[in-house]
Amino acid sequence: MGFNPEDIRADFPILQTKVYGKPLVYLDNAATTQKPKSVVDTICGNYYAQNANIHRGVHFLSQRATEAHEEARKTVQKFLNAKSAREVIFTRGTTEAVNLVASSFGKAFCKEGDEIVVSQMEHHSNIVPWQILQSDRGVSLKVIPFDEKGVLQVDKLNDLLTERTKLVAVAHVSNTLGTVNPVKEIVRMAHERGIPVLVDGAQSVPHMKVDVQDIDADFYVFSGHKIYGPTGIGALYGKEEWLDKLPPYQGGGEMIKNVSFEKTTFNELPFKFEAGTPDYIGSTALAEAIRYVEAIGMDNIARHEQALLKYATEKLSQIENIRFIGEAENKSGLVSFLVGDIHPYDLGAILDKLGIAVRTGHHCAEPVMKAFGIEGTVRASFGIYNTLEEIDILAAGVERAARMFRR
Ligand code: PMP
């Protein structure tokens, strides 16, 4: 597998938790990941040793905190292979990053009758901000459908792109189906018509090597808490030429050059989009999380999680009446499923009693549920510390629950 998950588990104190006397089996990584000690230590260390508001201070602590925050930006830049640190805007996470683009891009470029293309498998956070733009600006949404296996029908994209299309917004990896979308191809198709693309990388960045220049995305967004970093911090990558053209998202301190009651001028990138005191503790902890996964190696992580996916799919397939939701060839490490007519919530509640943490419900992707004619699924999503033994425990737990309901 390229590395030993047992060594990695030792870095995550929470994995020693007992749930109802049983060892915790944490399979809810698509919702959020656990944090290694080094990330938690970075947060504590910053508060203990170098807490001061950044950018504006001449004093020692402020300079130190500023350097750490700007170093963190460079860490994100290198991690995504962005051309410049000016192209990395810290946000609260994926959701805020999409809202930033929808709001600023919408103000600058969208008018009544324009169109935004999204996919049928988007998380609500890559649908609702565009719907807000719909009511604010009168744009309409067009949707790339997926097939019965949960594979995006990219060949339909050409018909959806028109001279009114202003932007395409699509997930790199579906949080519900696990499908890895051919974002490079989608970008190429959109760019042929001069249309920019936003890629939601919430479920890709933690699990595979992402190179924004190679994908050629105009905007790429992700959340720190899904990549073993803290909550409340994430990033928007945007090509400089686009970010330069967008108006600020929020007004306040730091995002300005000069303020008077007659005229205010805005700061340069990236500060133009970072109003107020930024989460400089979160940014440095996110950088530590990135160093942590890079030390393991993104290719090793991808290989490990693919092995877990393959094993989980084989094991769970043996369960009578199991139905997988999302059967794309190219999948990330998660399985969404239903067993017979057992309600996902009931299945999840039984698994919980066995110490197994899975997510149940619509996973903030109601259009996916609608397409399959279901209310929800059970989702087990894998991370770097999961093991084949944990998959055995999951499969045994699902089998046990299924037997209880068969009776
Ligand atoms: N997009 C996708 C694909 C996601 O999986 C999630 C989180 N479930 C989000 C967006 C939203 O991320 P956040 O809540 O961290 O802003």
Short mmCIF file of N, CA, C and O and ligand atoms in Angstrom, two decimals, residues 94-95 123 125 173 175 200 202-203 223 225-226, ligand 1:
data_model
loop_
_atom_site.label_atom_id
_atom_site.label_comp_id
_atom_site.label_asym_id
_atom_site.label_seq_id
_atom_site.Cartn_x
_atom_site.Cartn_y
_atom_site.Cartn_z
N THR A 94 -14.85 25.93 1.24
CA THR A 94 -15.38 25.79 -0.12
C THR A 94 -16.62 26.67 -0.31
O THR A 94 -16.74 27.39 -1.30
N THR A 95 -17.53 26.58 0.65
CA THR A 95 -18.80 27.29 0.50
C THR A 95 -18.57 28.79 0.33
O THR A 95 -19.13 29.42 -0.58
N HIS A 123 -22.76 19.47 -4.97
CA HIS A 123 -23.12 19.74 -3.57
C HIS A 123 -23.95 21.02 -3.58
O HIS A 123 -23.75 21.89 -4.44
N SER A 125 -23.66 23.57 -2.08
CA SER A 125 -22.87 24.81 -2.02
C SER A 125 -22.33 25.22 -3.39
O SER A 125 -21.81 26.33 -3.53
N VAL A 173 -14.71 15.94 -7.70
CA VAL A 173 -15.16 14.63 -7.22
C VAL A 173 -16.50 14.82 -6.50
O VAL A 173 -16.64 15.73 -5.69
N ASN A 175 -19.26 14.26 -3.80
CA ASN A 175 -19.22 13.83 -2.39
C ASN A 175 -20.22 12.72 -2.10
O ASN A 175 -20.18 12.10 -1.05
N ASP A 200 -14.97 22.72 -8.02
CA ASP A 200 -15.13 22.49 -6.59
C ASP A 200 -14.23 21.31 -6.21
O ASP A 200 -14.52 20.16 -6.54
N ALA A 202 -13.44 20.29 -3.12
CA ALA A 202 -13.58 19.88 -1.71
C ALA A 202 -13.26 18.40 -1.50
O ALA A 202 -12.66 18.01 -0.51
N GLN A 203 -13.66 17.56 -2.48
CA GLN A 203 -13.47 16.11 -2.31
C GLN A 203 -12.29 15.57 -3.14
O GLN A 203 -12.09 14.35 -3.18
N SER A 223 -11.70 23.08 1.06
CA SER A 223 -11.86 23.32 2.50
C SER A 223 -10.73 22.67 3.28
O SER A 223 -10.43 21.49 3.05
N HIS A 225 -10.75 21.66 6.42
CA HIS A 225 -11.13 20.62 7.38
C HIS A 225 -11.29 19.25 6.75
O HIS A 225 -11.36 18.25 7.45
N LYS A 226 -11.36 19.21 5.41
CA LYS A 226 -11.48 17.90 4.75
C LYS A 226 -10.10 17.33 4.40
O LYS A 226 -9.99 16.23 3.89
N1 PMP B 1 -18.49 20.73 -2.16
C1 PMP B 1 -18.36 19.44 -1.91
C2 PMP B 1 -18.16 18.49 -3.06
C3 PMP B 1 -18.39 18.97 -0.60
O1 PMP B 1 -18.26 17.67 -0.35
C4 PMP B 1 -18.58 19.89 0.46
C5 PMP B 1 -18.64 19.45 1.90
N2 PMP B 1 -19.44 18.35 2.14
C6 PMP B 1 -18.70 21.24 0.14
C7 PMP B 1 -18.64 21.62 -1.17
C8 PMP B 1 -18.87 22.28 1.20
O2 PMP B 1 -17.72 22.39 1.98
P1 PMP B 1 -17.69 23.30 3.28
O3 PMP B 1 -18.89 22.92 4.08
O4 PMP B 1 -16.40 22.92 3.94
O5 PMP B 1 -17.72 24.72 2.84
#
